[in-house]
mmCIF file of N, CA, C and O in Angstrom:
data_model
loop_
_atom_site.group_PDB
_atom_site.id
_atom_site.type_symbol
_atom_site.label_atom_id
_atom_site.label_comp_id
_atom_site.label_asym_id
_atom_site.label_seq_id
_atom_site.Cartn_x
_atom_site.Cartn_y
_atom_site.Cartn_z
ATOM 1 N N UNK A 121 -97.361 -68.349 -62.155
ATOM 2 C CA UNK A 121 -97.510 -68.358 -60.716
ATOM 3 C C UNK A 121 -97.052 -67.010 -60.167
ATOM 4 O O UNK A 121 -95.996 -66.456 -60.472
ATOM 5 N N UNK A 122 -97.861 -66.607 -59.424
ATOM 6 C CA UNK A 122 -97.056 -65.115 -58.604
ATOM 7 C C UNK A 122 -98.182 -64.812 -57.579
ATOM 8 O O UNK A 122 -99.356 -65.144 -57.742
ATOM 9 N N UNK A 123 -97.789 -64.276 -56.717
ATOM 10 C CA UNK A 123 -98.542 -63.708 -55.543
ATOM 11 C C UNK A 123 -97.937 -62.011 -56.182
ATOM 12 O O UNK A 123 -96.981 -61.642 -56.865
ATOM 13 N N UNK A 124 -99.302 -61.225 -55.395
ATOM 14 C CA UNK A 124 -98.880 -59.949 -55.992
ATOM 15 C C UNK A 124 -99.868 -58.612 -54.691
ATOM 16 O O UNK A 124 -100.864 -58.776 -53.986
ATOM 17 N N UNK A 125 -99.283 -57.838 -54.832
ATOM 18 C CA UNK A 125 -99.509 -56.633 -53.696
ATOM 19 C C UNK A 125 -100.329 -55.549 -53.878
ATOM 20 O O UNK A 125 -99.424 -54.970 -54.479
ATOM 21 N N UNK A 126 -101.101 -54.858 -53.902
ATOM 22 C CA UNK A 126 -101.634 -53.501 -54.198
ATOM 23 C C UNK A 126 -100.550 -52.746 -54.171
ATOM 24 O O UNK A 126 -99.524 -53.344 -53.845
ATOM 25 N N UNK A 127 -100.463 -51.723 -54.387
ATOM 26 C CA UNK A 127 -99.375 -50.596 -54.110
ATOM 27 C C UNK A 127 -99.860 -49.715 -52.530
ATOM 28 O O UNK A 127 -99.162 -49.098 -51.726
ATOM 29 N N UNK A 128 -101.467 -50.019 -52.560
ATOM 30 C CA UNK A 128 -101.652 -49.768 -50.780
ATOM 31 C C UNK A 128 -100.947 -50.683 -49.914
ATOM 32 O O UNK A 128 -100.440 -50.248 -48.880
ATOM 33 N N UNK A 129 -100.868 -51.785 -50.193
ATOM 34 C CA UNK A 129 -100.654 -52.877 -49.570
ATOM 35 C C UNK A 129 -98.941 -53.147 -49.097
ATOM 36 O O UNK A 129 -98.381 -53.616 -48.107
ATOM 37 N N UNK A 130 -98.463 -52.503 -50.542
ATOM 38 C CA UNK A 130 -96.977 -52.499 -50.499
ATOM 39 C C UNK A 130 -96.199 -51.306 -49.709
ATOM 40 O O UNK A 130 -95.134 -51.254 -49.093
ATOM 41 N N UNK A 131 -97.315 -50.294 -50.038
ATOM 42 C CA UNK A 131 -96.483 -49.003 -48.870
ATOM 43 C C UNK A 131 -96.497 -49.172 -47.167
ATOM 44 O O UNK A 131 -95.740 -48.705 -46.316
ATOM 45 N N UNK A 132 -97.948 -50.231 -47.035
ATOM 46 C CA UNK A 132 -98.445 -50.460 -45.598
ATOM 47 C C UNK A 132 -96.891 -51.277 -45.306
ATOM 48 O O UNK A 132 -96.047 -50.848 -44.520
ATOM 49 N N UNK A 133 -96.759 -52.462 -46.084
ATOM 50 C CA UNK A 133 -95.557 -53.275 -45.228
ATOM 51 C C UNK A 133 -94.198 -52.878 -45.657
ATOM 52 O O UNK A 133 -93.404 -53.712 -45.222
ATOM 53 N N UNK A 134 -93.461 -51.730 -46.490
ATOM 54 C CA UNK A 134 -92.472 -51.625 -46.529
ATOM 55 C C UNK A 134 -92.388 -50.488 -45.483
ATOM 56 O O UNK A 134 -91.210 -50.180 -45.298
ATOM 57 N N UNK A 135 -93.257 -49.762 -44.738
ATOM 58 C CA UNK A 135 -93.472 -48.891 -43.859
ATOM 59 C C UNK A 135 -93.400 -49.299 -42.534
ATOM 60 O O UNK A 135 -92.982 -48.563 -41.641
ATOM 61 N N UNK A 136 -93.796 -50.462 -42.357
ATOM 62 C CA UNK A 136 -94.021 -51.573 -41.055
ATOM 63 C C UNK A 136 -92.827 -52.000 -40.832
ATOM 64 O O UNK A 136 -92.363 -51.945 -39.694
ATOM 65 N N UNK A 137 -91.998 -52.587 -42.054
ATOM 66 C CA UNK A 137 -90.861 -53.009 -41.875
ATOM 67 C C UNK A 137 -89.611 -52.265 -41.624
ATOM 68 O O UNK A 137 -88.646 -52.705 -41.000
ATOM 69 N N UNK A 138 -89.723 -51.011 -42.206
ATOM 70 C CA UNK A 138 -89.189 -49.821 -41.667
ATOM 71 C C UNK A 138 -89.404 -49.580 -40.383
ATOM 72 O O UNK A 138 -88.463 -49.845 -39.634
ATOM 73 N N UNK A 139 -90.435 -49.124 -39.882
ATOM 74 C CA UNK A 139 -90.670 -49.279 -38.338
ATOM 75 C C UNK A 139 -89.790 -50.013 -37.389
ATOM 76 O O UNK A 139 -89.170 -49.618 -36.402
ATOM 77 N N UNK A 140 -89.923 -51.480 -38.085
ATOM 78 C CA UNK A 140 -89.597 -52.250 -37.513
ATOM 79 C C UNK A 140 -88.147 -52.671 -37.108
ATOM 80 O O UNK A 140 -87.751 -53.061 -36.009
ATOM 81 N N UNK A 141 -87.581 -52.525 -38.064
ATOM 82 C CA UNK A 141 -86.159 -52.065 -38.175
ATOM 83 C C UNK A 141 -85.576 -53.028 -38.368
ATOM 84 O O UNK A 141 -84.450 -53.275 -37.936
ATOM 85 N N UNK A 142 -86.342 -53.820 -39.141
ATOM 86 C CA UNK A 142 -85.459 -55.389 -39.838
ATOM 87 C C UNK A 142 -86.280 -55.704 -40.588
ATOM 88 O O UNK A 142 -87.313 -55.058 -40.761
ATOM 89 N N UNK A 143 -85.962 -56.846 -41.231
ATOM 90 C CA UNK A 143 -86.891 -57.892 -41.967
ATOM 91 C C UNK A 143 -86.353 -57.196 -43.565
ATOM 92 O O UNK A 143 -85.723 -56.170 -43.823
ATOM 93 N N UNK A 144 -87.094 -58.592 -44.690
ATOM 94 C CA UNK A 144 -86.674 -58.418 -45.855
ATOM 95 C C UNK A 144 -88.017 -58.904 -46.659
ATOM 96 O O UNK A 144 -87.776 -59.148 -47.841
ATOM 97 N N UNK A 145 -89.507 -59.113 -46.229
ATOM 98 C CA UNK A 145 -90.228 -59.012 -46.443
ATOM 99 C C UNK A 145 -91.585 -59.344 -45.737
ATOM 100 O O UNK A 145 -92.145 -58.820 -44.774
ATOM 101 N N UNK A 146 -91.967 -60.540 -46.661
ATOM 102 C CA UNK A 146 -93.282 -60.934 -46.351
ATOM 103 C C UNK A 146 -93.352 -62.792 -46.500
ATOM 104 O O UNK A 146 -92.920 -63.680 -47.235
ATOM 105 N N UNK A 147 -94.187 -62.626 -45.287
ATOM 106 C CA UNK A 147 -93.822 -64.271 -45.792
ATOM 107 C C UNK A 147 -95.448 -64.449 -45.489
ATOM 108 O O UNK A 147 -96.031 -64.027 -44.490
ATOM 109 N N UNK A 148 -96.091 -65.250 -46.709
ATOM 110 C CA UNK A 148 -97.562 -65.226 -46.833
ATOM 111 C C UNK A 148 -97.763 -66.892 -47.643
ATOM 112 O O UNK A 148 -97.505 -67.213 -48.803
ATOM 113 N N UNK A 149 -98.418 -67.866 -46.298
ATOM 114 C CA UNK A 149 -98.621 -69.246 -46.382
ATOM 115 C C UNK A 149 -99.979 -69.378 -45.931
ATOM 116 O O UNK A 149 -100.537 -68.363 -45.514
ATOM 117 N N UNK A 150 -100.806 -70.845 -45.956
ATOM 118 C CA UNK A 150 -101.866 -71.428 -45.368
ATOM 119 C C UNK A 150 -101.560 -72.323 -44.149
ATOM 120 O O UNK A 150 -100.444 -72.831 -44.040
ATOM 121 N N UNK A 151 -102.138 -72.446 -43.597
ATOM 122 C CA UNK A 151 -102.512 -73.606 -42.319
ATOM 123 C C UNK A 151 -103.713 -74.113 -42.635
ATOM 124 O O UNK A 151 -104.479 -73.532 -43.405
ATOM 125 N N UNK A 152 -104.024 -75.429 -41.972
ATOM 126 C CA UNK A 152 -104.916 -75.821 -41.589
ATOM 127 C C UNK A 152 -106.254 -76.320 -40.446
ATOM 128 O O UNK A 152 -106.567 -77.336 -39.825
ATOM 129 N N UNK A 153 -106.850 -74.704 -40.658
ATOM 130 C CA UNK A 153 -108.010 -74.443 -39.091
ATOM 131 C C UNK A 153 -109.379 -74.144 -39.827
ATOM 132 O O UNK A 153 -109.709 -74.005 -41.004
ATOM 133 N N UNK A 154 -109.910 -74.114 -38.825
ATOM 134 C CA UNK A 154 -111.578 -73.544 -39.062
ATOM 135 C C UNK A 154 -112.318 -74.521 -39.381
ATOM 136 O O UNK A 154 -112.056 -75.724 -39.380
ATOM 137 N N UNK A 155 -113.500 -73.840 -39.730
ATOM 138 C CA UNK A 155 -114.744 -74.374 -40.425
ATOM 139 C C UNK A 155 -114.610 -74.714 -41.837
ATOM 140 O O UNK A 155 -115.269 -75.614 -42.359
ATOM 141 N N UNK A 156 -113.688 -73.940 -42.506
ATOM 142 C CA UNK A 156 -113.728 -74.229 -44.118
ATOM 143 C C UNK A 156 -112.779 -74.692 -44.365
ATOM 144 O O UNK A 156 -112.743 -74.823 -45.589
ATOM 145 N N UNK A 157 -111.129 -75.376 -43.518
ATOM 146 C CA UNK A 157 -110.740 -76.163 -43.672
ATOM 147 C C UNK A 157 -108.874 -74.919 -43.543
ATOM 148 O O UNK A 157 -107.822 -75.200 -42.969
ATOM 149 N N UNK A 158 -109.117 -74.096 -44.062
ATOM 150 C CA UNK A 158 -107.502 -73.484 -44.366
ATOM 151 C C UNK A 158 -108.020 -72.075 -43.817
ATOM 152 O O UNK A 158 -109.092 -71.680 -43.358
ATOM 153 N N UNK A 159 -106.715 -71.468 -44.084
ATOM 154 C CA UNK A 159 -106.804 -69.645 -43.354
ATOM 155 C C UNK A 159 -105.303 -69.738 -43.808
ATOM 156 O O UNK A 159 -104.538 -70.639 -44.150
ATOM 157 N N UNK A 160 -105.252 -68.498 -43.662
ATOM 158 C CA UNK A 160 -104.040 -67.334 -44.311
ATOM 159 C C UNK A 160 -102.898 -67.240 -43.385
ATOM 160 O O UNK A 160 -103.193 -66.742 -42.299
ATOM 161 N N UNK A 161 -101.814 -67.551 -43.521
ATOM 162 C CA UNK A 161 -100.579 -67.225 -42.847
ATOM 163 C C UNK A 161 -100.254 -66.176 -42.857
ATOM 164 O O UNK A 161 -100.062 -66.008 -44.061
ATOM 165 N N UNK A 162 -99.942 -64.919 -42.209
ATOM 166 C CA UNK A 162 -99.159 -63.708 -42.437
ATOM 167 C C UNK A 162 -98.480 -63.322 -41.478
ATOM 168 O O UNK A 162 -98.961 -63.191 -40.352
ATOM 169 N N UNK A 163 -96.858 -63.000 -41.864
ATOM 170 C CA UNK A 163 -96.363 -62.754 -41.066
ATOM 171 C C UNK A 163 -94.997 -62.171 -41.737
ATOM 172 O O UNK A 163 -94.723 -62.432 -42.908
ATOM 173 N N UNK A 164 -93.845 -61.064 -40.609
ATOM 174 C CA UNK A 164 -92.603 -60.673 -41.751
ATOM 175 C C UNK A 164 -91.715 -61.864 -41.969
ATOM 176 O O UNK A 164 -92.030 -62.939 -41.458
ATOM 177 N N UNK A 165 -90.693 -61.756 -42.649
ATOM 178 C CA UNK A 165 -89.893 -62.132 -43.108
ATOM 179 C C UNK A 165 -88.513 -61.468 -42.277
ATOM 180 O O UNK A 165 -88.335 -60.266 -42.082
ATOM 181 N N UNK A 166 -87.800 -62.337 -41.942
ATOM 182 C CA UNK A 166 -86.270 -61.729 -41.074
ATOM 183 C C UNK A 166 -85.069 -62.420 -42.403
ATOM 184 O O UNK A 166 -84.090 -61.975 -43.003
ATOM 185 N N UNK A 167 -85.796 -63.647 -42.388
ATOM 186 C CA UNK A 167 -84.650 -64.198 -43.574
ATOM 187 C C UNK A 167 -85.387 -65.267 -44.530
ATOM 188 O O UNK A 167 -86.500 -65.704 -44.238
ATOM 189 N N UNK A 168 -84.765 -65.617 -45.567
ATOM 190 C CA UNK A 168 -85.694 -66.769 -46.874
ATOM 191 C C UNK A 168 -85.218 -68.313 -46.404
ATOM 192 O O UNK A 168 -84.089 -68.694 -46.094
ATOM 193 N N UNK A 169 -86.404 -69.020 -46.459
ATOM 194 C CA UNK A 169 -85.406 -70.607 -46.273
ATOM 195 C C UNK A 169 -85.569 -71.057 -47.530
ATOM 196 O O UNK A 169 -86.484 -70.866 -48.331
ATOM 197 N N UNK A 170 -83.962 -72.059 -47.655
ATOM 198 C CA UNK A 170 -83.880 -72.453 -49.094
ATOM 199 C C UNK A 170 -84.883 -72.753 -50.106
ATOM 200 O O UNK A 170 -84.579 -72.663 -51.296
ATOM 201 N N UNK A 171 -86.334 -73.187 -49.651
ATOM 202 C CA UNK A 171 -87.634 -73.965 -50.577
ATOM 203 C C UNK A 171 -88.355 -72.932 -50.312
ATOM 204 O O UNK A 171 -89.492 -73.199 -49.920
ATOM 205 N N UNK A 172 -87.964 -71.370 -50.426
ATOM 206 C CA UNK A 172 -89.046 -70.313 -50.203
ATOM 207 C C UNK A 172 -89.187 -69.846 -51.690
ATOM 208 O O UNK A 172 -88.201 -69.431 -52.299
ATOM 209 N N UNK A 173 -90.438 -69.919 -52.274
ATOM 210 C CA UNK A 173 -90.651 -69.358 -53.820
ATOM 211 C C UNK A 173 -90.411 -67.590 -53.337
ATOM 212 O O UNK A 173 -90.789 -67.158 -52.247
ATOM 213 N N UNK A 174 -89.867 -66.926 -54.168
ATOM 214 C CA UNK A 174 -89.784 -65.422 -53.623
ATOM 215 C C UNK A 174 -90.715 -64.665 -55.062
ATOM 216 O O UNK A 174 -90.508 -65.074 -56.205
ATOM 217 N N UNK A 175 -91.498 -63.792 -54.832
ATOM 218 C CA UNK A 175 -92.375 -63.141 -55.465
ATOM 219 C C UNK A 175 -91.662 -61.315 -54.941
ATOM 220 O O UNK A 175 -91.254 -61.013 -53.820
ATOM 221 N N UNK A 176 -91.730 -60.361 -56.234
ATOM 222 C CA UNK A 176 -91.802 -59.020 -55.718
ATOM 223 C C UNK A 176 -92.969 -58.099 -56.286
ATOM 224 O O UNK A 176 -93.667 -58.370 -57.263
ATOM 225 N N UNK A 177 -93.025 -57.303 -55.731
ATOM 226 C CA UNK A 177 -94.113 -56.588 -56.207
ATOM 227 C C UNK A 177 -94.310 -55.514 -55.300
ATOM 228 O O UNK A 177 -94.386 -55.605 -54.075
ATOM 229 N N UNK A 178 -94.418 -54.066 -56.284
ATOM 230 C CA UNK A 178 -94.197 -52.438 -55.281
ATOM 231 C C UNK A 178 -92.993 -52.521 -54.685
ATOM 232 O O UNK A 178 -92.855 -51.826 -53.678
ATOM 233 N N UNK A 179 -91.815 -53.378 -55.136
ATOM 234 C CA UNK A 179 -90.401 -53.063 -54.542
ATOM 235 C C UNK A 179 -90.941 -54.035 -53.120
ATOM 236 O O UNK A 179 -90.178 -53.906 -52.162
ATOM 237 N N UNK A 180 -91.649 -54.587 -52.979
ATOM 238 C CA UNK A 180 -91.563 -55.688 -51.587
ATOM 239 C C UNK A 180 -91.487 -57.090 -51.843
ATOM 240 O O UNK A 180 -92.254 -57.563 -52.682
ATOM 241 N N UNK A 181 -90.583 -57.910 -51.176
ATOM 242 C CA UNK A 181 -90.328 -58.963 -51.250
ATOM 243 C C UNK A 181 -91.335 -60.557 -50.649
ATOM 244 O O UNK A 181 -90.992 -61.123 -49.611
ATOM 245 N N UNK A 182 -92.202 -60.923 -51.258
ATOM 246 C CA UNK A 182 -93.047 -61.809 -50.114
ATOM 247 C C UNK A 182 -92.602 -63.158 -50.595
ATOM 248 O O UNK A 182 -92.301 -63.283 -51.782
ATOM 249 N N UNK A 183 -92.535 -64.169 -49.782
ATOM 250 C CA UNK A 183 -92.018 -65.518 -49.473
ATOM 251 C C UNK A 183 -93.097 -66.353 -49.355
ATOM 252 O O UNK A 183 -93.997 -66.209 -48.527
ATOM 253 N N UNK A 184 -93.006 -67.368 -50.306
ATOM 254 C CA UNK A 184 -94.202 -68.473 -49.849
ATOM 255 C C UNK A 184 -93.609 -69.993 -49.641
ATOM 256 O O UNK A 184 -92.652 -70.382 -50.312
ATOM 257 N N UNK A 185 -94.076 -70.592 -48.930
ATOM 258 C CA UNK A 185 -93.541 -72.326 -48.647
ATOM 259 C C UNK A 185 -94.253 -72.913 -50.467
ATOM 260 O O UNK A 185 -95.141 -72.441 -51.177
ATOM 261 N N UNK A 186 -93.344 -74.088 -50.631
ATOM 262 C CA UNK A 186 -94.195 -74.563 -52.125
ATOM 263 C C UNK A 186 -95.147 -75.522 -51.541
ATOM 264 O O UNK A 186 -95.902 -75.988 -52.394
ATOM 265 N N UNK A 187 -95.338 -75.951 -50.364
ATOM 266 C CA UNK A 187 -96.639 -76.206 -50.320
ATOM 267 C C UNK A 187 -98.193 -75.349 -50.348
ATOM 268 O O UNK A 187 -99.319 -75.721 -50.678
ATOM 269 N N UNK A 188 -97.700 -74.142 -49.878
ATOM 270 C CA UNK A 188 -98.953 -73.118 -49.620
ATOM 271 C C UNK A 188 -99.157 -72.497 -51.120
ATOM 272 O O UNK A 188 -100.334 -72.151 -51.222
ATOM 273 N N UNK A 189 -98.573 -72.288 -52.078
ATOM 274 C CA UNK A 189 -98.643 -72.142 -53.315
ATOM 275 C C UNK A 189 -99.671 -72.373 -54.184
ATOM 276 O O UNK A 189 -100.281 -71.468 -54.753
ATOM 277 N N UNK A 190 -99.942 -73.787 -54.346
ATOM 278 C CA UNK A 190 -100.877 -74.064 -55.146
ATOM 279 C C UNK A 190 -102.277 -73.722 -54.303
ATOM 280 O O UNK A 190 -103.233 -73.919 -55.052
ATOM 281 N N UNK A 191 -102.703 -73.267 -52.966
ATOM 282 C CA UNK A 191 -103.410 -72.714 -52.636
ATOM 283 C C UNK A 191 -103.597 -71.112 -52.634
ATOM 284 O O UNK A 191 -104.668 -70.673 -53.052
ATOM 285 N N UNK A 192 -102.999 -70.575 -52.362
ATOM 286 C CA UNK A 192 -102.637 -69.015 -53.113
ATOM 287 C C UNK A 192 -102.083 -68.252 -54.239
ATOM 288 O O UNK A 192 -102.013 -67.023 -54.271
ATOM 289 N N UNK A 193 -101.688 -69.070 -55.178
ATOM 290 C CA UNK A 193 -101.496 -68.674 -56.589
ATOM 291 C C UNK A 193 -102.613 -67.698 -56.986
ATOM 292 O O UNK A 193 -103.836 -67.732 -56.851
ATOM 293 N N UNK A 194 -101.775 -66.837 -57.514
ATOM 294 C CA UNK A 194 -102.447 -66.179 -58.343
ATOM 295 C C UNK A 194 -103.775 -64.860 -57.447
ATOM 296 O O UNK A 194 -104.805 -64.447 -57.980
ATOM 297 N N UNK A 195 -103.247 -64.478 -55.980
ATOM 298 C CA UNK A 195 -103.996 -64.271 -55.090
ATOM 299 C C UNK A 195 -102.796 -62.899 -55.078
ATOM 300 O O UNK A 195 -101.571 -63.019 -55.068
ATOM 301 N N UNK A 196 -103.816 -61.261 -55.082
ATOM 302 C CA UNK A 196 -103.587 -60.323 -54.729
ATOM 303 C C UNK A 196 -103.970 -59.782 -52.985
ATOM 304 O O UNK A 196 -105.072 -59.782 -52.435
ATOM 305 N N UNK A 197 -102.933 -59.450 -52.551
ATOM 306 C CA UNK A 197 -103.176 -58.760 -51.116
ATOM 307 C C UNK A 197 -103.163 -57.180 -51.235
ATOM 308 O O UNK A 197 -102.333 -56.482 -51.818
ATOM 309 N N UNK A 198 -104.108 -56.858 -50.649
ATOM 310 C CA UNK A 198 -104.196 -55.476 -50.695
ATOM 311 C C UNK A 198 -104.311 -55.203 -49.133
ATOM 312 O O UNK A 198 -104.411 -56.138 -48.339
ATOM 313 N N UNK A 199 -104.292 -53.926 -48.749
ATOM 314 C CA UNK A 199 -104.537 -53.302 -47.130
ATOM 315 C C UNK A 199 -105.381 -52.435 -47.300
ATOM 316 O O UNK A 199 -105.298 -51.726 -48.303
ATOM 317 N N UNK A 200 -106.347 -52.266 -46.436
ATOM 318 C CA UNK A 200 -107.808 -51.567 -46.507
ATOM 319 C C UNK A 200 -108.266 -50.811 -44.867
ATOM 320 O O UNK A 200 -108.147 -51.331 -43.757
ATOM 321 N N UNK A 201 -108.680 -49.763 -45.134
ATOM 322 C CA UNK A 201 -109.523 -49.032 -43.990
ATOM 323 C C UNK A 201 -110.639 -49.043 -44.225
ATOM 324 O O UNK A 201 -111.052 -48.592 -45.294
ATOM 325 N N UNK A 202 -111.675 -49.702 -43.045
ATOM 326 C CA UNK A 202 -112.591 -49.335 -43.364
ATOM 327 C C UNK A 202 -113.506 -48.887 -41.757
ATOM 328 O O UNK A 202 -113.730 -49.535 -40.735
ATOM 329 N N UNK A 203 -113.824 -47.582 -42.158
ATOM 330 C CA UNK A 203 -114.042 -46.946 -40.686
ATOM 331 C C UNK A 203 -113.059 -47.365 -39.447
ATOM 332 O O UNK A 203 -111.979 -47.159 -40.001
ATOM 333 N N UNK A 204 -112.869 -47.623 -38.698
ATOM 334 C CA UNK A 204 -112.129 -47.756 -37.542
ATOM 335 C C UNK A 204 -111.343 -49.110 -37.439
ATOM 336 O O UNK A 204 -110.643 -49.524 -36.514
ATOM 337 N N UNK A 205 -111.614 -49.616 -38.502
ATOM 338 C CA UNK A 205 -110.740 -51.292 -38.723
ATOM 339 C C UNK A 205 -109.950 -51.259 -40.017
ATOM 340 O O UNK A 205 -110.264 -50.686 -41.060
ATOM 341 N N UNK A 206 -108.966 -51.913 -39.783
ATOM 342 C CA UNK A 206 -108.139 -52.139 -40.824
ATOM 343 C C UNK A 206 -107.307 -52.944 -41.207
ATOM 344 O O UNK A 206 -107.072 -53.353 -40.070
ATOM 345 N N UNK A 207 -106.522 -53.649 -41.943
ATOM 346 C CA UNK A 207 -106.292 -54.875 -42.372
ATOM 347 C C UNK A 207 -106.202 -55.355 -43.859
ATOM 348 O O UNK A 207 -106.722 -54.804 -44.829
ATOM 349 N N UNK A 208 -105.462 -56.460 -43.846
ATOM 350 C CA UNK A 208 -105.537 -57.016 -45.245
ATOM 351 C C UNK A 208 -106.192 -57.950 -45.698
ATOM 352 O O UNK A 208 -106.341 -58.979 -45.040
ATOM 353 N N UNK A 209 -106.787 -57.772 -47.066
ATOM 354 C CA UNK A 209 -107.660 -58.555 -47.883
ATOM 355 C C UNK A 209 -106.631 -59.375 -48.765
ATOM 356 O O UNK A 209 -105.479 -59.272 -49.187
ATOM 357 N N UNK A 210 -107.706 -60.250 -48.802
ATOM 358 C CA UNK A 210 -107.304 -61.455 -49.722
ATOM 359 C C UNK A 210 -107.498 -61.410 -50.921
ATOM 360 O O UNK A 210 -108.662 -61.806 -50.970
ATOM 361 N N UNK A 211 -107.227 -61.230 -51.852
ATOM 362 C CA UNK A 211 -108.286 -61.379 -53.474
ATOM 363 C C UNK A 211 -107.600 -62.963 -53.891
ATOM 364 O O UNK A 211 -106.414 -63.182 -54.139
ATOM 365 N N UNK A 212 -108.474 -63.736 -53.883
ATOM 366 C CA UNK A 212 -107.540 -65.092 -53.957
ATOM 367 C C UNK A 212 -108.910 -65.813 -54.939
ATOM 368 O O UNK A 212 -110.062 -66.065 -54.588
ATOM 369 N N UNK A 213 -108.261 -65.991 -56.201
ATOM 370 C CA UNK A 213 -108.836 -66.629 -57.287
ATOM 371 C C UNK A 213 -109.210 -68.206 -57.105
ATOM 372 O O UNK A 213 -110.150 -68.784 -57.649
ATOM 373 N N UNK A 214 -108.086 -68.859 -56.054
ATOM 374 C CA UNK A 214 -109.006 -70.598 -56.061
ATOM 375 C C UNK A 214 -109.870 -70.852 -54.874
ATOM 376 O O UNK A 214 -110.148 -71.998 -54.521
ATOM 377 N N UNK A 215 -110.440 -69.432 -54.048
ATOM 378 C CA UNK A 215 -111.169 -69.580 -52.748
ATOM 379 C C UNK A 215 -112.430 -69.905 -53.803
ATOM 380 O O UNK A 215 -112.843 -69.292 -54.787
ATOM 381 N N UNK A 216 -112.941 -71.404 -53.019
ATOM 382 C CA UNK A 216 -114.220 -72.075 -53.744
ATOM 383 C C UNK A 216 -115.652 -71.425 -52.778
ATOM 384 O O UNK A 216 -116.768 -70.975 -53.035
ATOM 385 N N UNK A 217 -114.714 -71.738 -51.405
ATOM 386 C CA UNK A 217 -116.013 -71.073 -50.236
ATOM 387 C C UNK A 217 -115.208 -70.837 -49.130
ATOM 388 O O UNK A 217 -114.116 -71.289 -48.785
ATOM 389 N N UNK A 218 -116.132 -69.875 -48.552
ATOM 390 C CA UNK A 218 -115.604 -69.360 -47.066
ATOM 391 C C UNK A 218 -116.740 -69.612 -46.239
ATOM 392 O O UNK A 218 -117.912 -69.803 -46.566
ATOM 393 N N UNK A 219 -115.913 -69.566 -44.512
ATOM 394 C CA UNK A 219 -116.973 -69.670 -43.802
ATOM 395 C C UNK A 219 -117.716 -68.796 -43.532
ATOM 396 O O UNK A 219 -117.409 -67.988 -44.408
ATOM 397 N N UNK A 220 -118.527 -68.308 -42.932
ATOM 398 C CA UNK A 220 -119.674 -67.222 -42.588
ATOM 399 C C UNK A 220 -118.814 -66.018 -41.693
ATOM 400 O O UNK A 220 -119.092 -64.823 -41.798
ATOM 401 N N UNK A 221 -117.758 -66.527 -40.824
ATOM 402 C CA UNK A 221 -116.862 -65.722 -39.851
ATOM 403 C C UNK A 221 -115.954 -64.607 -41.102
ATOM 404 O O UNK A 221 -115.906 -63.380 -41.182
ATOM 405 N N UNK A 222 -115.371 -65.621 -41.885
ATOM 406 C CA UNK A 222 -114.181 -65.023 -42.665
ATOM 407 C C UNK A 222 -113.046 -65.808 -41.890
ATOM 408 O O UNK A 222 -112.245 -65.068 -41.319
ATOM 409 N N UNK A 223 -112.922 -66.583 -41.818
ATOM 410 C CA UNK A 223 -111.404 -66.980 -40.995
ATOM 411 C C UNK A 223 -110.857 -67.272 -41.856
ATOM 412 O O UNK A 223 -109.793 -66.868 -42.324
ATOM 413 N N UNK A 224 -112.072 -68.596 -42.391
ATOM 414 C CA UNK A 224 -110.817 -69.547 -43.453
ATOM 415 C C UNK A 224 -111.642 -70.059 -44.637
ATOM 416 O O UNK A 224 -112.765 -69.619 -44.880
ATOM 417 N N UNK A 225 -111.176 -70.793 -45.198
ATOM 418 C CA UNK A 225 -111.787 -70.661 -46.910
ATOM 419 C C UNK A 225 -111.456 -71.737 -47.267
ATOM 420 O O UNK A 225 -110.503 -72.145 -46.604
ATOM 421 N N UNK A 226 -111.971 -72.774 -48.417
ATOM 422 C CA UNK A 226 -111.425 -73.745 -49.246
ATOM 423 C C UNK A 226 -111.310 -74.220 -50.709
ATOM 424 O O UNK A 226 -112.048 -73.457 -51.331
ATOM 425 N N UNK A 227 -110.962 -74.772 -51.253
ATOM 426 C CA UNK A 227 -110.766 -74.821 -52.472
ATOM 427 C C UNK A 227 -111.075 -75.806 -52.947
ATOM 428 O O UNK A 227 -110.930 -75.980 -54.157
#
């Protein structure tokens, strides 16, 4: 099991979090919205709660709930430019289908 970072991905949020002038990582879960049923949680990390699986990778710390787990296992995040937009990708091995938007995905 591991969630894991690009090294683009890892300079984008240990840079952000620097900025930011707190936090101790990443905390990266699912909800349940959309058309295809789930979508991506992202958001920093200020502190870990006790049932947080902790993953590192590029020296950054990301946090997942053990419910959102068996839906993102094994799922690389990277950060990407592309022309005037930018943002992070998913590379997530149990996405079965997505919707036509990109919001959300299922398994």
């Amino acid at each position: 099991m591991a969630i894991t970072l690009t090294e683009t991905a890892a300079k984008h949020v240990a840079g952000s979090l620097s900025k930011r002038g707190k936090g101790m990582g990443l905390r990266l879960g699912v909800r349940t919205t959309g058309c295809s049923g789930l979508a991506y949680k992202i958001e920093f990390a200020d502190d870990a709660k006790p049932e947080d699986l902790r993953f590192q990778s590029h020296g950054v710390t990301v946090l997942v709930d053990p419910k959102s787990l068996p839906y993102i296992d094994g799922t690389e995040l990277d950060f990407a430019r592309e022309g005037l937009n930018e943002g992070f990708k998913f590379n997530n091995p149990n996405v079965k289908d997505e919707c036509g938007c990109g919001e959300s995905f299922n398994v």
